PDB file of C-alpha atoms in Angstrom:
ATOM      1  CA  MET A   1       0.000   0.000   0.000  1.00 53.00           C
ATOM      2  CA  GLU A   2       1.330   3.433  -0.936  1.00 65.00           C
ATOM      3  CA  TYR A   3       1.971   5.876   1.885  1.00 71.00           C
ATOM      4  CA  TYR A   4       1.211   9.580   1.467  1.00 84.00           C
ATOM      5  CA  LEU A   5       2.451  12.609   3.369  1.00 91.00           C
ATOM      6  CA  THR A   6       1.852  16.323   2.935  1.00 92.00           C
ATOM      7  CA  GLY A   7       4.733  18.620   2.045  1.00 92.00           C
ATOM      8  CA  ASP A   8       4.802  20.006   5.587  1.00 95.00           C
ATOM      9  CA  GLU A   9       4.967  16.502   7.044  1.00 96.00           C
ATOM     10  CA  ILE A  10       7.819  15.560   4.727  1.00 96.00           C
ATOM     11  CA  ASP A  11       9.750  18.710   5.680  1.00 97.00           C
ATOM     12  CA  GLU A  12       9.326  18.060   9.388  1.00 97.00           C
ATOM     13  CA  ILE A  13      10.229  14.378   9.221  1.00 97.00           C
ATOM     14  CA  GLY A  14      13.206  14.938   6.914  1.00 97.00           C
ATOM     15  CA  GLU A  15      14.647  17.721   9.041  1.00 96.00           C
ATOM     16  CA  GLY A  16      13.998  15.748  12.214  1.00 96.00           C
ATOM     17  CA  LEU A  17      15.929  12.761  10.882  1.00 96.00           C
ATOM     18  CA  ILE A  18      18.892  14.900   9.840  1.00 95.00           C
ATOM     19  CA  ARG A  19      18.966  16.813  13.119  1.00 93.00           C
ATOM     20  CA  LYS A  20      18.979  13.507  14.991  1.00 94.00           C
ATOM     21  CA  TYR A  21      21.726  12.126  12.739  1.00 94.00           C
ATOM     22  CA  GLN A  22      24.127  15.096  12.681  1.00 91.00           C
ATOM     23  CA  TYR A  23      22.885  17.903  14.897  1.00 88.00           C
ATOM     24  CA  GLN A  24      26.334  19.228  15.767  1.00 85.00           C
ATOM     25  CA  THR A  25      27.513  19.524  12.171  1.00 80.00           C
ATOM     26  CA  LEU A  26      24.299  21.304  11.197  1.00 80.00           C
ATOM     27  CA  ILE A  27      24.787  24.021  13.797  1.00 79.00           C
ATOM     28  CA  GLU A  28      28.418  24.307  12.704  1.00 82.00           C
ATOM     29  CA  GLY A  29      27.202  25.200   9.221  1.00 82.00           C
ATOM     30  CA  LYS A  30      28.387  22.062   7.434  1.00 88.00           C
ATOM     31  CA  PRO A  31      26.431  20.377   4.627  1.00 95.00           C
ATOM     32  CA  VAL A  32      24.451  17.216   5.283  1.00 95.00           C
ATOM     33  CA  ASP A  33      26.513  14.026   4.990  1.00 96.00           C
ATOM     34  CA  ILE A  34      23.990  12.225   2.821  1.00 97.00           C
ATOM     35  CA  GLU A  35      26.285   9.263   2.085  1.00 97.00           C
ATOM     36  CA  GLY A  36      26.865   8.739   5.790  1.00 96.00           C
ATOM     37  CA  PHE A  37      23.130   9.049   6.435  1.00 97.00           C
ATOM     38  CA  LEU A  38      22.350   6.373   3.845  1.00 97.00           C
ATOM     39  CA  THR A  39      25.008   3.949   5.065  1.00 97.00           C
ATOM     40  CA  GLY A  40      25.149   4.671   8.786  1.00 95.00           C
ATOM     41  CA  ASN A  41      21.566   5.632   9.576  1.00 95.00           C
ATOM     42  CA  LEU A  42      19.547   3.714   6.983  1.00 97.00           C
ATOM     43  CA  GLY A  43      21.956   0.776   6.780  1.00 97.00           C
ATOM     44  CA  TYR A  44      22.384   0.745   2.987  1.00 97.00           C
ATOM     45  CA  ARG A  45      25.476  -0.019   0.951  1.00 98.00           C
ATOM     46  CA  ILE A  46      26.402   2.356  -1.892  1.00 98.00           C
ATOM     47  CA  VAL A  47      27.978   0.752  -4.969  1.00 97.00           C
ATOM     48  CA  TYR A  48      29.258   2.564  -8.061  1.00 97.00           C
ATOM     49  CA  ASP A  49      28.958   0.706 -11.373  1.00 96.00           C
ATOM     50  CA  ARG A  50      28.587   1.266 -15.127  1.00 95.00           C
ATOM     51  CA  LEU A  51      24.834   1.283 -15.696  1.00 95.00           C
ATOM     52  CA  ALA A  52      23.697   0.048 -19.111  1.00 93.00           C
ATOM     53  CA  GLU A  53      19.971   0.749 -19.065  1.00 89.00           C
ATOM     54  CA  ARG A  54      18.244   1.629 -22.338  1.00 80.00           C
ATOM     55  CA  ASP A  55      17.488   5.078 -20.917  1.00 76.00           C
ATOM     56  CA  ALA A  56      20.730   6.904 -20.134  1.00 74.00           C
ATOM     57  CA  GLY A  57      18.749   9.122 -17.750  1.00 78.00           C
ATOM     58  CA  ARG A  58      18.668   6.278 -15.230  1.00 87.00           C
ATOM     59  CA  MET A  59      21.442   7.269 -12.832  1.00 90.00           C
ATOM     60  CA  ALA A  60      20.828   5.102  -9.773  1.00 94.00           C
ATOM     61  CA  PHE A  61      18.979   1.997  -8.696  1.00 95.00           C
ATOM     62  CA  LEU A  62      17.508   1.121  -5.307  1.00 95.00           C
ATOM     63  CA  ALA A  63      17.732  -2.675  -5.065  1.00 96.00           C
ATOM     64  CA  ASP A  64      15.172  -4.976  -3.476  1.00 95.00           C
ATOM     65  CA  GLY A  65      17.104  -8.204  -4.125  1.00 95.00           C
ATOM     66  CA  LYS A  66      14.639  -9.273  -6.837  1.00 96.00           C
ATOM     67  CA  ALA A  67      14.587  -6.725  -9.658  1.00 95.00           C
ATOM     68  CA  ALA A  68      17.307  -6.860 -12.308  1.00 95.00           C
ATOM     69  CA  LEU A  69      19.592  -4.052 -13.421  1.00 94.00           C
ATOM     70  CA  ARG A  70      21.600  -3.861 -16.655  1.00 94.00           C
ATOM     71  CA  VAL A  71      25.316  -3.049 -16.323  1.00 96.00           C
ATOM     72  CA  TRP A  72      28.344  -3.049 -18.609  1.00 95.00           C
ATOM     73  CA  ARG A  73      30.767  -5.979 -18.271  1.00 92.00           C
ATOM     74  CA  ALA A  74      33.681  -6.270 -20.741  1.00 91.00           C
ATOM     75  CA  GLY A  75      31.781  -4.216 -23.320  1.00 91.00           C
ATOM     76  CA  ARG A  76      28.570  -6.244 -23.021  1.00 94.00           C
ATOM     77  CA  ARG A  77      25.222  -5.492 -21.398  1.00 94.00           C
ATOM     78  CA  LEU A  78      24.453  -7.959 -18.651  1.00 95.00           C
ATOM     79  CA  SER A  79      21.513  -8.249 -16.267  1.00 96.00           C
ATOM     80  CA  VAL A  80      22.410  -8.534 -12.599  1.00 96.00           C
ATOM     81  CA  VAL A  81      20.304  -8.612  -9.449  1.00 97.00           C
ATOM     82  CA  PRO A  82      21.972  -6.393  -6.814  1.00 96.00           C
ATOM     83  CA  PRO A  83      21.453  -7.582  -3.245  1.00 97.00           C
ATOM     84  CA  LYS A  84      18.752  -6.063  -1.074  1.00 96.00           C
ATOM     85  CA  GLY A  85      19.989  -3.101   0.920  1.00 96.00           C
ATOM     86  CA  THR A  86      22.086  -1.702  -1.942  1.00 97.00           C
ATOM     87  CA  VAL A  87      21.973   1.563  -3.866  1.00 97.00           C
ATOM     88  CA  VAL A  88      23.748   1.226  -7.213  1.00 97.00           C
ATOM     89  CA  VAL A  89      24.902   4.551  -8.668  1.00 97.00           C
ATOM     90  CA  ASP A  90      26.274   5.196 -12.147  1.00 95.00           C
ATOM     91  CA  GLU A  91      30.029   5.544 -11.751  1.00 95.00           C
ATOM     92  CA  TYR A  92      30.165   8.818 -13.678  1.00 93.00           C
ATOM     93  CA  LEU A  93      28.482  10.481 -10.685  1.00 95.00           C
ATOM     94  CA  TYR A  94      31.517   9.580  -8.585  1.00 94.00           C
ATOM     95  CA  GLN A  95      33.540  12.190 -10.473  1.00 94.00           C
ATOM     96  CA  THR A  96      34.323  15.319  -8.455  1.00 94.00           C
ATOM     97  CA  GLN A  97      32.484  17.657 -10.836  1.00 95.00           C
ATOM     98  CA  ASN A  98      29.292  15.643 -10.354  1.00 95.00           C
ATOM     99  CA  ALA A  99      29.330  15.729  -6.544  1.00 96.00           C
ATOM    100  CA  LYS A 100      26.211  17.882  -6.196  1.00 96.00           C
ATOM    101  CA  LYS A 101      24.187  15.747  -8.586  1.00 94.00           C
ATOM    102  CA  ARG A 102      25.420  12.636  -6.757  1.00 96.00           C
ATOM    103  CA  ARG A 103      24.233  14.062  -3.445  1.00 97.00           C
ATOM    104  CA  PHE A 104      20.786  14.761  -4.887  1.00 94.00           C
ATOM    105  CA  VAL A 105      20.521  11.262  -6.401  1.00 95.00           C
ATOM    106  CA  LEU A 106      21.491   9.634  -3.087  1.00 96.00           C
ATOM    107  CA  ALA A 107      19.032  11.843  -1.203  1.00 96.00           C
ATOM    108  CA  HIS A 108      16.259  10.798  -3.598  1.00 94.00           C
ATOM    109  CA  GLU A 109      16.978   7.119  -2.947  1.00 95.00           C
ATOM    110  CA  ALA A 110      17.060   7.809   0.792  1.00 96.00           C
ATOM    111  CA  GLY A 111      13.639   9.406   0.326  1.00 95.00           C
ATOM    112  CA  HIS A 112      12.284   6.172  -1.175  1.00 93.00           C
ATOM    113  CA  ILE A 113      13.645   4.109   1.716  1.00 96.00           C
ATOM    114  CA  ILE A 114      12.196   6.452   4.335  1.00 96.00           C
ATOM    115  CA  MET A 115       8.767   6.627   2.697  1.00 93.00           C
ATOM    116  CA  ASP A 116       8.543   2.827   2.398  1.00 92.00           C
ATOM    117  CA  ARG A 117       9.592   2.355   6.014  1.00 94.00           C
ATOM    118  CA  LEU A 118       7.140   4.954   7.273  1.00 94.00           C
ATOM    119  CA  GLY A 119       4.364   3.105   5.480  1.00 90.00           C
ATOM    120  CA  ASN A 120       5.529  -0.232   6.948  1.00 91.00           C
ATOM    121  CA  ASN A 121       6.127  -1.456   3.410  1.00 90.00           C
ATOM    122  CA  PRO A 122       9.098  -3.460   2.129  1.00 90.00           C
ATOM    123  CA  VAL A 123      11.512  -1.183   0.266  1.00 90.00           C
ATOM    124  CA  SER A 124      10.678  -1.571  -3.421  1.00 88.00           C
ATOM    125  CA  ALA A 125      13.075  -1.384  -6.355  1.00 89.00           C
ATOM    126  CA  ALA A 126      13.260   2.067  -7.954  1.00 86.00           C
ATOM    127  CA  PHE A 127      15.337   3.991 -10.478  1.00 83.00           C
ATOM    128  CA  ARG A 128      16.421   7.574 -10.112  1.00 71.00           C
ATOM    129  CA  GLN A 129      15.673   8.819 -13.593  1.00 54.00           C
ATOM    130  CA  GLU A 130      16.113  12.209 -15.254  1.00 55.00           C
ATOM    131  CA  PHE A 131      13.523  13.230 -17.829  1.00 36.00           C
ATOM    132  CA  ASP A 132      15.100  13.597 -21.292  1.00 39.00           C
ATOM    133  CA  ARG A 133      13.088  15.479 -23.923  1.00 41.00           C
ATOM    134  CA  GLU A 134      14.911  13.563 -26.657  1.00 43.00           C
ATOM    135  CA  GLN A 135      14.002  10.171 -25.206  1.00 47.00           C
ATOM    136  CA  THR A 136      10.891   8.174 -26.154  1.00 44.00           C
ATOM    137  CA  TYR A 137       9.162   6.695 -23.108  1.00 34.00           C
ATOM    138  CA  THR A 138       6.509   4.068 -22.735  1.00 42.00           C
ATOM    139  CA  VAL A 139       3.308   5.061 -20.959  1.00 35.00           C
ATOM    140  CA  GLU A 140       4.444   3.017 -17.947  1.00 47.00           C
ATOM    141  CA  GLU A 141       7.866   4.710 -17.801  1.00 45.00           C
ATOM    142  CA  PHE A 142       6.355   8.178 -18.099  1.00 36.00           C
ATOM    143  CA  ALA A 143       3.783   7.445 -15.387  1.00 38.00           C
ATOM    144  CA  SER A 144       6.514   6.072 -13.095  1.00 47.00           C
ATOM    145  CA  MET A 145       8.755   9.151 -13.454  1.00 46.00           C
ATOM    146  CA  PHE A 146       5.965  11.543 -12.563  1.00 41.00           C
ATOM    147  CA  SER A 147       4.136   9.416 -10.003  1.00 64.00           C
ATOM    148  CA  ILE A 148       3.193  10.630  -6.528  1.00 79.00           C
ATOM    149  CA  THR A 149       5.643   8.088  -5.101  1.00 83.00           C
ATOM    150  CA  GLU A 150       8.543   9.586  -7.070  1.00 86.00           C
ATOM    151  CA  GLY A 151       7.442  13.096  -6.152  1.00 88.00           C
ATOM    152  CA  MET A 152       7.398  12.296  -2.437  1.00 91.00           C
ATOM    153  CA  ALA A 153      10.809  10.605  -2.642  1.00 92.00           C
ATOM    154  CA  THR A 154      12.187  13.752  -4.270  1.00 92.00           C
ATOM    155  CA  SER A 155      10.523  15.982  -1.664  1.00 94.00           C
ATOM    156  CA  MET A 156      11.977  13.877   1.142  1.00 96.00           C
ATOM    157  CA  GLY A 157      15.409  14.082  -0.490  1.00 96.00           C
ATOM    158  CA  VAL A 158      15.113  17.868  -0.639  1.00 96.00           C
ATOM    159  CA  ALA A 159      14.105  17.974   3.042  1.00 97.00           C
ATOM    160  CA  LEU A 160      17.184  15.918   3.939  1.00 97.00           C
ATOM    161  CA  LEU A 161      19.680  17.999   1.940  1.00 96.00           C
ATOM    162  CA  MET A 162      18.112  21.404   2.636  1.00 96.00           C
ATOM    163  CA  PRO A 163      16.349  21.173   6.025  1.00 96.00           C
ATOM    164  CA  LYS A 164      13.543  23.734   6.108  1.00 95.00           C
ATOM    165  CA  ASN A 165      14.318  25.635   9.295  1.00 94.00           C
ATOM    166  CA  VAL A 166      18.078  25.495   8.764  1.00 94.00           C
ATOM    167  CA  VAL A 167      17.672  27.060   5.301  1.00 96.00           C
ATOM    168  CA  ILE A 168      15.243  29.708   6.591  1.00 96.00           C
ATOM    169  CA  HIS A 169      17.579  30.654   9.441  1.00 94.00           C
ATOM    170  CA  TYR A 170      20.570  30.862   7.088  1.00 95.00           C
ATOM    171  CA  ILE A 171      18.753  33.075   4.564  1.00 96.00           C
ATOM    172  CA  ARG A 172      17.383  35.387   7.250  1.00 95.00           C
ATOM    173  CA  ASP A 173      20.884  35.850   8.632  1.00 94.00           C
ATOM    174  CA  MET A 174      22.128  36.807   5.170  1.00 94.00           C
ATOM    175  CA  THR A 175      19.247  39.173   4.368  1.00 95.00           C
ATOM    176  CA  ASN A 176      18.640  40.705   7.819  1.00 94.00           C
ATOM    177  CA  GLY A 177      15.303  38.931   8.061  1.00 94.00           C
ATOM    178  CA  LYS A 178      13.995  40.214   4.728  1.00 94.00           C
ATOM    179  CA  ARG A 179      12.626  38.181   1.855  1.00 96.00           C
ATOM    180  CA  ILE A 180      14.556  38.171  -1.422  1.00 97.00           C
ATOM    181  CA  PRO A 181      12.980  40.263  -4.223  1.00 96.00           C
ATOM    182  CA  LEU A 182      11.955  38.052  -7.147  1.00 97.00           C
ATOM    183  CA  TYR A 183      11.027  39.884 -10.338  1.00 96.00           C
ATOM    184  CA  GLY A 184       8.457  38.081 -12.452  1.00 94.00           C
ATOM    185  CA  ASN A 185       8.773  34.324 -12.012  1.00 93.00           C
ATOM    186  CA  SER A 186      12.518  33.823 -11.984  1.00 94.00           C
ATOM    187  CA  VAL A 187      14.593  37.033 -12.211  1.00 96.00           C
ATOM    188  CA  LEU A 188      16.914  38.093  -9.394  1.00 97.00           C
ATOM    189  CA  SER A 189      19.333  40.985  -9.024  1.00 95.00           C
ATOM    190  CA  ASP A 190      23.052  40.190  -9.220  1.00 94.00           C
ATOM    191  CA  ARG A 191      23.341  40.657  -5.467  1.00 95.00           C
ATOM    192  CA  ASP A 192      20.499  38.254  -4.740  1.00 97.00           C
ATOM    193  CA  ARG A 193      21.759  35.682  -7.226  1.00 97.00           C
ATOM    194  CA  ASN A 194      24.921  35.756  -5.177  1.00 97.00           C
ATOM    195  CA  VAL A 195      22.883  35.115  -2.009  1.00 97.00           C
ATOM    196  CA  VAL A 196      21.235  32.080  -3.627  1.00 98.00           C
ATOM    197  CA  GLY A 197      24.588  30.887  -4.949  1.00 97.00           C
ATOM    198  CA  ARG A 198      26.294  31.178  -1.565  1.00 97.00           C
ATOM    199  CA  THR A 199      23.418  29.323   0.079  1.00 97.00           C
ATOM    200  CA  ALA A 200      23.648  26.560  -2.535  1.00 97.00           C
ATOM    201  CA  GLU A 201      27.374  26.211  -1.803  1.00 96.00           C
ATOM    202  CA  ARG A 202      26.710  26.125   1.944  1.00 95.00           C
ATOM    203  CA  PHE A 203      24.357  23.146   1.491  1.00 96.00           C
ATOM    204  CA  GLN A 204      26.344  21.634  -1.405  1.00 96.00           C
ATOM    205  CA  VAL A 205      23.457  21.566  -3.859  1.00 96.00           C
ATOM    206  CA  SER A 206      22.982  23.073  -7.298  1.00 95.00           C
ATOM    207  CA  TYR A 207      21.906  26.697  -7.748  1.00 96.00           C
ATOM    208  CA  LYS A 208      18.675  25.555  -9.417  1.00 95.00           C
ATOM    209  CA  SER A 209      17.798  23.205  -6.557  1.00 95.00           C
ATOM    210  CA  MET A 210      18.343  25.955  -3.994  1.00 97.00           C
ATOM    211  CA  PHE A 211      16.323  28.458  -6.034  1.00 97.00           C
ATOM    212  CA  TYR A 212      13.335  26.119  -6.106  1.00 96.00           C
ATOM    213  CA  ARG A 213      13.736  25.352  -2.403  1.00 97.00           C
ATOM    214  CA  LEU A 214      13.700  29.058  -1.486  1.00 97.00           C
ATOM    215  CA  ARG A 215      10.668  29.606  -3.698  1.00 96.00           C
ATOM    216  CA  ASP A 216       8.802  26.697  -2.075  1.00 95.00           C
ATOM    217  CA  LEU A 217       9.688  28.039   1.381  1.00 97.00           C
ATOM    218  CA  LYS A 218       8.253  31.449   0.371  1.00 96.00           C
ATOM    219  CA  LEU A 219      11.538  33.229   0.984  1.00 97.00           C
ATOM    220  CA  PHE A 220      11.084  35.346  -2.150  1.00 97.00           C
ATOM    221  CA  GLU A 221       9.055  38.539  -2.316  1.00 97.00           C
ATOM    222  CA  ALA A 222       7.112  38.938  -5.569  1.00 95.00           C
ATOM    223  CA  ARG A 223       7.987  42.065  -7.555  1.00 94.00           C
ATOM    224  CA  ASP A 224       6.882  43.312 -10.952  1.00 93.00           C
ATOM    225  CA  LEU A 225       9.369  42.761 -13.773  1.00 91.00           C
ATOM    226  CA  ASP A 226       9.052  46.436 -14.724  1.00 90.00           C
ATOM    227  CA  GLU A 227      10.679  47.293 -11.407  1.00 91.00           C
ATOM    228  CA  TYR A 228      13.696  45.242 -12.461  1.00 90.00           C
ATOM    229  CA  PHE A 229      13.840  46.970 -15.851  1.00 88.00           C
ATOM    230  CA  ALA A 230      13.736  50.367 -14.144  1.00 85.00           C
ATOM    231  CA  GLY A 231      17.235  49.767 -12.842  1.00 76.00           C
ATOM    232  CA  PHE A 232      18.639  49.627 -16.380  1.00 71.00           C
ATOM    233  CA  GLY A 233      18.435  52.683 -18.563  1.00 59.00           C
ATOM    234  CA  GLY A 234      17.020  52.046 -22.000  1.00 53.00           C
ATOM    235  CA  ILE A 235      15.731  48.548 -21.241  1.00 62.00           C
ATOM    236  CA  GLY A 236      12.015  47.810 -21.116  1.00 56.00           C
ATOM    237  CA  GLY A 237      10.949  51.302 -22.123  1.00 55.00           C
ATOM    238  CA  ALA A 238       8.540  52.316 -24.871  1.00 50.00           C
ATOM    239  CA  VAL A 239       9.786  51.932 -28.425  1.00 43.00           C
TER     240      VAL A 239
END
């Protein structure tokens, strides 16, 4: 049976788990040790391998000891069944430049494990899959990628990497308690882009992930785009 939580519940549970796991490092301003959380707190083994799935967007696999995974072995695609309690991650994510994406992928898989355990369900096999506009998906694949289950796993991963109250406190310290002006739907001043960027570095996530997190936490203040244009002479005026 699927288990459902509201966004507020996910935020509270995710932050509570991280605070319990590494309270001291959080108050010291260090990023969440998501690998340590997966291995030490959830009891999972992380393995890096060359994934050979038809869809290259599949970057990680949460094993249940039954479902098969395709990997490269001596230039050939082979099906293997990773043991239960394993997260298999595409080895390219182990590269230093992919550290932030790796953290997000691991957090997503941790989200699946947590949601299944909260619902008293056995942890089911799942792929972490990026949507590729150039890829052709079956109806089943498309439905799986955008299912409520996948959405909640992602939300839980976000709550683990960017704990709600920790992020809010950090932003308020940087902005003297003020919300960040957001012009239109996505435009920030150079100064405020720097604030988002510094916050992303603090939590070791991508700029885009932090932007969406701040927007979801209502830390932006809506402004008209014309107000942004007003700061640049000759832009946005009448022709």
